[in-house]
Tab-separated table of C-alpha atoms in Angstrom:
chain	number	residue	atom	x	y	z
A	68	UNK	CA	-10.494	-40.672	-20.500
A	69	UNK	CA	-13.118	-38.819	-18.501
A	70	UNK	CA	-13.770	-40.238	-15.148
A	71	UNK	CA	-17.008	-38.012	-15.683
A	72	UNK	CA	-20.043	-36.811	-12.741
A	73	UNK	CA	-19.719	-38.777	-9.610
A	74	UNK	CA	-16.216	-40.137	-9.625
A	75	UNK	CA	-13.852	-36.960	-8.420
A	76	UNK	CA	-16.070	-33.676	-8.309
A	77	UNK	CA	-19.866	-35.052	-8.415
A	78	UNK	CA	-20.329	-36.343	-4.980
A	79	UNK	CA	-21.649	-33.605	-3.403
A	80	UNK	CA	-24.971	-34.216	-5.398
A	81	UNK	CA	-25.161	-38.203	-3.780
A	82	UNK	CA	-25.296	-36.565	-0.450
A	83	UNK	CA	-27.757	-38.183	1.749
A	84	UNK	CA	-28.379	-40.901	-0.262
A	85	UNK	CA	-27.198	-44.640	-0.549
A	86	UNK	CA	-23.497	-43.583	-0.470
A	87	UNK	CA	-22.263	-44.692	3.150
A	88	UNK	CA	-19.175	-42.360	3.169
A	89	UNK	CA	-19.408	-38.792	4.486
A	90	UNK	CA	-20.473	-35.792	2.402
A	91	UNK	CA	-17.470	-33.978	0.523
A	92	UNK	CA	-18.477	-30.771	1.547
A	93	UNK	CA	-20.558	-29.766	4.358
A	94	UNK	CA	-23.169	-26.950	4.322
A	95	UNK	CA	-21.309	-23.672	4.623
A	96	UNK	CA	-17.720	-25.443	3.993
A	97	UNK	CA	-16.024	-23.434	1.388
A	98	UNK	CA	-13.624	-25.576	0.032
A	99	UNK	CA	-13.946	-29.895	0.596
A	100	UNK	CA	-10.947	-32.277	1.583
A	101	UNK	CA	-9.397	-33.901	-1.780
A	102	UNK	CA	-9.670	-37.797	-2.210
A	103	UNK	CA	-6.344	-39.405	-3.406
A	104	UNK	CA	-7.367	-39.287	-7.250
A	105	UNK	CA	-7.750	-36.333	-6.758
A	106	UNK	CA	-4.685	-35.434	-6.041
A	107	UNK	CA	-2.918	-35.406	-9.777
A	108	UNK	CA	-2.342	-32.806	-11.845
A	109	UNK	CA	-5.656	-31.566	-13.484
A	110	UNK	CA	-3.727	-32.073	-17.004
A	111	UNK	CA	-3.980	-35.774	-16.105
A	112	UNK	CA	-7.224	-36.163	-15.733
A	113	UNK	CA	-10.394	-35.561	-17.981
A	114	UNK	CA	-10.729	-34.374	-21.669
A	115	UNK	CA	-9.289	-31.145	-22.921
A	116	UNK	CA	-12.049	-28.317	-22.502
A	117	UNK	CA	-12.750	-25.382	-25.268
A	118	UNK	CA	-9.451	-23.110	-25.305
A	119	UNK	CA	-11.944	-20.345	-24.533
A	120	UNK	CA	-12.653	-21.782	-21.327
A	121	UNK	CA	-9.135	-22.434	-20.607
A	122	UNK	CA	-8.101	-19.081	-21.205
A	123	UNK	CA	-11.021	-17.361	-18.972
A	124	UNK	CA	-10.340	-19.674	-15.842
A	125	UNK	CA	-6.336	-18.470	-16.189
A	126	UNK	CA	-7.140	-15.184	-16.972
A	127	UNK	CA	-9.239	-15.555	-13.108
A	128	UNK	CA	-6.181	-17.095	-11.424
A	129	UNK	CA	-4.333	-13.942	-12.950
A	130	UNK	CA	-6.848	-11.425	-11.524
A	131	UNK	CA	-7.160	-13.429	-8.175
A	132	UNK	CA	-3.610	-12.969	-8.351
A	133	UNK	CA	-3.251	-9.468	-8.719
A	134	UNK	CA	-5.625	-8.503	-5.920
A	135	UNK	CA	-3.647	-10.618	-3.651
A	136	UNK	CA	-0.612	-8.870	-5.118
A	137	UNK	CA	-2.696	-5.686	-4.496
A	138	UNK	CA	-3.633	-6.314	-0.738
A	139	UNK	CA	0.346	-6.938	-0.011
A	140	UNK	CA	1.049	-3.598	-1.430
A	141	UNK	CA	-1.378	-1.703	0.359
A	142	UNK	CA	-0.131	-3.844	3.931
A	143	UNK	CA	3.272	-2.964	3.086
A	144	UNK	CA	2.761	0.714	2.013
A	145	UNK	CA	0.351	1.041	5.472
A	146	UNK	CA	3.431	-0.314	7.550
A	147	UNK	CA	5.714	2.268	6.306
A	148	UNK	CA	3.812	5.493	5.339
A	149	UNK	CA	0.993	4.954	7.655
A	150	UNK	CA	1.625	7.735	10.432
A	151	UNK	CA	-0.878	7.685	13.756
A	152	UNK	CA	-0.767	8.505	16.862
A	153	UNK	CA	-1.943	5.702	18.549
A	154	UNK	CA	0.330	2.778	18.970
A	155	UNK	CA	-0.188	-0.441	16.866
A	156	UNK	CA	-2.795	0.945	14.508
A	157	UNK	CA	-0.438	0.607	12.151
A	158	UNK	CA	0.054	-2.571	12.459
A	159	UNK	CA	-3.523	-3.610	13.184
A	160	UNK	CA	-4.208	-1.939	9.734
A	161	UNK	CA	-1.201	-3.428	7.704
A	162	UNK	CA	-1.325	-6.909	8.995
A	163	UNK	CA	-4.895	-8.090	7.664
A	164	UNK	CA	-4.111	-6.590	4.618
A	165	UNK	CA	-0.592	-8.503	4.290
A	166	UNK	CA	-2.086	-12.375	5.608
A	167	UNK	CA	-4.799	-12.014	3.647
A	168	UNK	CA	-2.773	-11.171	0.286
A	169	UNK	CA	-1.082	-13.948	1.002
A	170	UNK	CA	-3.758	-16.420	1.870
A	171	UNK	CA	-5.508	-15.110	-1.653
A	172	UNK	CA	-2.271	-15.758	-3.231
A	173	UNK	CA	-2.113	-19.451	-2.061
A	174	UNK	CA	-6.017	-19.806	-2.853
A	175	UNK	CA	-5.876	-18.252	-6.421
A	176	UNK	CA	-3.827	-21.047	-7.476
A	177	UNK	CA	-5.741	-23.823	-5.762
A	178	UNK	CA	-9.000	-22.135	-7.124
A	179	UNK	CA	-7.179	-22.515	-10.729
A	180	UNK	CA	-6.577	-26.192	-10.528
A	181	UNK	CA	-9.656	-27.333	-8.968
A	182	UNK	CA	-11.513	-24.986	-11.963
A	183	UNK	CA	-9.528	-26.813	-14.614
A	184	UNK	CA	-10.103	-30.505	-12.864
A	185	UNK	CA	-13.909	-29.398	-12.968
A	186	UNK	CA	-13.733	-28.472	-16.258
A	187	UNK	CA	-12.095	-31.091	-18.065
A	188	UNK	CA	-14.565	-33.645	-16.173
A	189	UNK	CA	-17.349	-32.097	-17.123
A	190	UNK	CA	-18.126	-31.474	-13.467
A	191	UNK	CA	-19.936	-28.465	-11.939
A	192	UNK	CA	-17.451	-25.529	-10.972
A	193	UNK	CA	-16.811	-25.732	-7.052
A	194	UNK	CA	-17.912	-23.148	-4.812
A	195	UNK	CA	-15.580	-20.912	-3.042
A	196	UNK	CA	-16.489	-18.742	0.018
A	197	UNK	CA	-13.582	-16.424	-0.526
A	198	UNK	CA	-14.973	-13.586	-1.992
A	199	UNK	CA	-16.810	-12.747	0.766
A	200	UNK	CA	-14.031	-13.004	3.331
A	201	UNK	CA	-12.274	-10.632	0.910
A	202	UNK	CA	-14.943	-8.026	0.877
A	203	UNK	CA	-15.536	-8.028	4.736
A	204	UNK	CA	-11.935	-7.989	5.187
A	205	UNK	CA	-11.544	-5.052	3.599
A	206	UNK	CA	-14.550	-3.212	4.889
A	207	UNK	CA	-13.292	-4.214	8.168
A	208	UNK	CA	-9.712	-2.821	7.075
A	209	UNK	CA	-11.418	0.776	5.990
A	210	UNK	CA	-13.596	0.899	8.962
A	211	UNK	CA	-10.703	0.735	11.192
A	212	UNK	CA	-8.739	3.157	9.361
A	213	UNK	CA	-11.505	5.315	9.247
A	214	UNK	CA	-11.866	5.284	12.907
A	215	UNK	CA	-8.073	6.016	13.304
A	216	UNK	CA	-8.154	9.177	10.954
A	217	UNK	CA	-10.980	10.623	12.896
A	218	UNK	CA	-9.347	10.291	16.125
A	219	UNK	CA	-6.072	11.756	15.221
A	220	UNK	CA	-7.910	14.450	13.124
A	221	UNK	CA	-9.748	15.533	17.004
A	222	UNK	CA	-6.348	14.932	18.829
A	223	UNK	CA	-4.494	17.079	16.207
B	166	UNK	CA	-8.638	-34.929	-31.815
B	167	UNK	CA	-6.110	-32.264	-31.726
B	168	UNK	CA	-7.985	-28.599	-30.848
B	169	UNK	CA	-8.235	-26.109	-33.922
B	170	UNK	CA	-7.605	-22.599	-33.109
B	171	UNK	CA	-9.384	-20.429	-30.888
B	172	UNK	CA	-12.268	-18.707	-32.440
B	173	UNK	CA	-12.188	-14.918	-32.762
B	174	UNK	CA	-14.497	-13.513	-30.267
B	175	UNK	CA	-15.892	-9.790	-30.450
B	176	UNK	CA	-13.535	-7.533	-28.932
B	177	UNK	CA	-10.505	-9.715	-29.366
B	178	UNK	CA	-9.455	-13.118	-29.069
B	179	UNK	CA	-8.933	-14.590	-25.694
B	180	UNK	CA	-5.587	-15.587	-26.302
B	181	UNK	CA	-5.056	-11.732	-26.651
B	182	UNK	CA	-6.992	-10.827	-24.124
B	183	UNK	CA	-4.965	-13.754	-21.384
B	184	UNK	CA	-1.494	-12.109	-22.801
B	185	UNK	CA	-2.163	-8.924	-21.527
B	186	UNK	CA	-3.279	-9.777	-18.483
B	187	UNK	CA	-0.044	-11.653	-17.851
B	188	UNK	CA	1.656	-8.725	-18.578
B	189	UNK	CA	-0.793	-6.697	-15.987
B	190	UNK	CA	0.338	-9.437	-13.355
B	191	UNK	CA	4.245	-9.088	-14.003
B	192	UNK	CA	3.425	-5.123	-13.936
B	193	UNK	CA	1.780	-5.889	-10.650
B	194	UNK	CA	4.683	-7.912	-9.347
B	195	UNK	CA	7.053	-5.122	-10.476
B	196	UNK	CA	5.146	-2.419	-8.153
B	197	UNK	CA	5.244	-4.419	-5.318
B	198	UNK	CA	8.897	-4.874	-5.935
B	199	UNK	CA	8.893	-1.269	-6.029
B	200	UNK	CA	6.907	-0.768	-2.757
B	201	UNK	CA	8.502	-3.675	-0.857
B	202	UNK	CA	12.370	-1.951	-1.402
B	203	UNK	CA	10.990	1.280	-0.888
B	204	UNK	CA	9.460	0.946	2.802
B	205	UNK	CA	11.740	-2.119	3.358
B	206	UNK	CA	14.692	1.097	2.909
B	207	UNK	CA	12.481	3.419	5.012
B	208	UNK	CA	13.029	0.324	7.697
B	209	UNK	CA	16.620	0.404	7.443
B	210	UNK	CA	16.165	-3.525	6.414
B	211	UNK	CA	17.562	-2.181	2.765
B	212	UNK	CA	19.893	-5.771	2.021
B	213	UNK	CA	16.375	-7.823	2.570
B	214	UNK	CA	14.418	-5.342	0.699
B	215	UNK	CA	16.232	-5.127	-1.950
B	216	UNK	CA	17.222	-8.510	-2.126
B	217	UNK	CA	13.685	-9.361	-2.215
B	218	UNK	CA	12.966	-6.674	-4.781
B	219	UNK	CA	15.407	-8.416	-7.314
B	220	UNK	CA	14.132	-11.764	-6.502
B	221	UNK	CA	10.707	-10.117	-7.650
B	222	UNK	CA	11.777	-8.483	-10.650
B	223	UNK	CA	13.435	-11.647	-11.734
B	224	UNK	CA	9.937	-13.272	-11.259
B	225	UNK	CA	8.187	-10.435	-13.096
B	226	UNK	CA	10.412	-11.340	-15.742
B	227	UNK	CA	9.461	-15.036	-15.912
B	228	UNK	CA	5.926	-14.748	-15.455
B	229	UNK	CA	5.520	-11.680	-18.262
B	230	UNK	CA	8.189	-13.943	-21.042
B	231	UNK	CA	6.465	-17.219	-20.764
B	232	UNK	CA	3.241	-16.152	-20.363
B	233	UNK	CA	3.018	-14.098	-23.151
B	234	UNK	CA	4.414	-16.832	-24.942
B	235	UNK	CA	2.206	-19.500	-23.725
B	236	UNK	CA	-0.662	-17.438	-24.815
B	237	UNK	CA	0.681	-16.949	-28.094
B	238	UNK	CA	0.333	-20.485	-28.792
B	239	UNK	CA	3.932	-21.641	-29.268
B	240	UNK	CA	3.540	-24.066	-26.815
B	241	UNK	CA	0.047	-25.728	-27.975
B	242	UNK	CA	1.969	-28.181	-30.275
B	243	UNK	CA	2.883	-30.378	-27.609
B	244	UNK	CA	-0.551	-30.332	-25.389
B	245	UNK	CA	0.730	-32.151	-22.041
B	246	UNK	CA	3.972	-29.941	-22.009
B	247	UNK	CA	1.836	-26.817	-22.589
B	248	UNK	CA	-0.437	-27.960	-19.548
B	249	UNK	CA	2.989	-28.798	-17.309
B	250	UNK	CA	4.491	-25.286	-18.086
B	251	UNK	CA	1.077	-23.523	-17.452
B	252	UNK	CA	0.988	-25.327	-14.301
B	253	UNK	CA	4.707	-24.455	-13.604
B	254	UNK	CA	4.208	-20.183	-14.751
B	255	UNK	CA	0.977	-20.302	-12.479
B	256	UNK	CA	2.945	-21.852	-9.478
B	257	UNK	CA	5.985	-19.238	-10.133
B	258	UNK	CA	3.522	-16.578	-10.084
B	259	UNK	CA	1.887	-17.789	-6.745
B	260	UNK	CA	4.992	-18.511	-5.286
B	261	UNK	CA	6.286	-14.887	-5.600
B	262	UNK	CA	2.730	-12.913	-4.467
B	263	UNK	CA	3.040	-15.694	-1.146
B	264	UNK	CA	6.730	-14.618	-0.894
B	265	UNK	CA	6.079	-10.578	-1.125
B	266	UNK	CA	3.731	-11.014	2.108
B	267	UNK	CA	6.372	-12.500	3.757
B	268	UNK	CA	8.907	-10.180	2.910
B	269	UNK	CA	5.961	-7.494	3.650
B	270	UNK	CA	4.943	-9.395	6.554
B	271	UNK	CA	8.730	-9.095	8.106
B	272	UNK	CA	8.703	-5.426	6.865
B	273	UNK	CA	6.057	-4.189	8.733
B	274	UNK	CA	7.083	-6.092	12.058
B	275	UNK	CA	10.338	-4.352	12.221
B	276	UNK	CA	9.125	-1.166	10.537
């Protein structure tokens, strides 16, 4: 049986109103502490949604899944084929890359279940402010290697 | 009230469309298996790496076999099993992109 809006993923909407209890999420806050109920599977709670929806959100975790996937591989190729002359830019290249695959990794699947809960409640999708961190990580991430190339191309 | 099938879309079905991107993930999983045992060897770390690039490959394995199936619909019939092994593919798969950037993470420290 759907718990439905305003039980497990509607709050945010009775912020600042008669509700004594703290706002789930905060301006800016990407992702909200869980309540207890919350905290069961998202097959155990709510209705089943359209297959098609279903589908979409896993083929999302899949893709979140495979950039993470693809981040690693670029760390790990960068620690071992990267070749510089300054110390540590290796590392200061291959690193970023590496934590953040893995922190996408963990996030993909959290992202997956908090999609489903959402959807089978009939609740709004929640927000997530990882993309972003993704794309300045990696602009960051090229910058720096940039920089690096340039400066061993005028040492060379 | 038991779900019908999934409607046909334009393009192909989403069912289709969800198989083949779990077999783009267990390719994915199988290059950084690749790319793991390669620099882990350049390292001279070559029992971890290629430990690690088994472990991988095994995972690769699961991931591509049951979710292929799970998108073929074999599993529908029973819905709360099919949600509890979706669950348990999606953790498998998670679990082995966290565990590459650890193994990566250890690689590139001692490369």
């Amino acid at each position: 049986v759907s718990e439905g809006p305003g039980h497990a993923g509607g709050r945010d909407e009775k912020a600042g109103g008669d509700d004594p209890r703290p706002p789930d999420r905060l301006p800016g806050q990407a992702i909200r502490r869980r309540r207890p109920e919350e905290r069961r599977g998202p097959g155990e709670v709510g209705e089943e949604p359209d297959p098609r929806f279903t589908f979409a959100n896993e083929r999302t975790f899949l893709a979140w899944n495979r950039t993470a996937l693809a981040l690693v591989a670029a760390g790990a190729a960068a620690a071992a084929f990267l070749k510089s002359n300054l110390s540590g830019a290796r590392l200061l290249v291959a690193l970023p890359l590496i934590v953040l695959g893995a922190f996408v990794g963990l996030h993909s699947f959290q992202r997956w279940e908090a999609n489903e809960r959402a959807m089978r409640q009939g609740d709004p999708l929640p927000y997530s402010g990882v993309p972003r961190l993704l794309a300045v990580t990696i602009v960051v991430v090229a910058a720096i290697t940039a920089v690096f190339a340039v400066i061993d191309l005028v040492k060379d | 009230v038991a779900p019908g099938p999934t409607p046909e879309a334009p393009g192909g079905g989403p069912a289709e469309r969800t198989a083949l991107a779990w077999g783009r993930s267990s390719l994915a999983i199988v290059a950084i298996a690749a790319t793991i045992t390669k620099s882990g060897l350049e390292a001279h770390e070559s029992v971890v790496a290629v430990a690690a690039g088994v472990l991988l490959l095994g995972a690769a394995g699961v991931v591509s076999w049951t979710g292929a199936r799970m998108s073929a619909g074999r599993l529908a019939a029973d819905r709360e099993g099919s949600q509890q092994a979706r669950r348990s593919v999606l953790a498998v798969l998670t679990a082995a992109s966290v565990f590459s950037a650890c193994v990566a993470f250890v690689i590139a420290l001692l490369a």
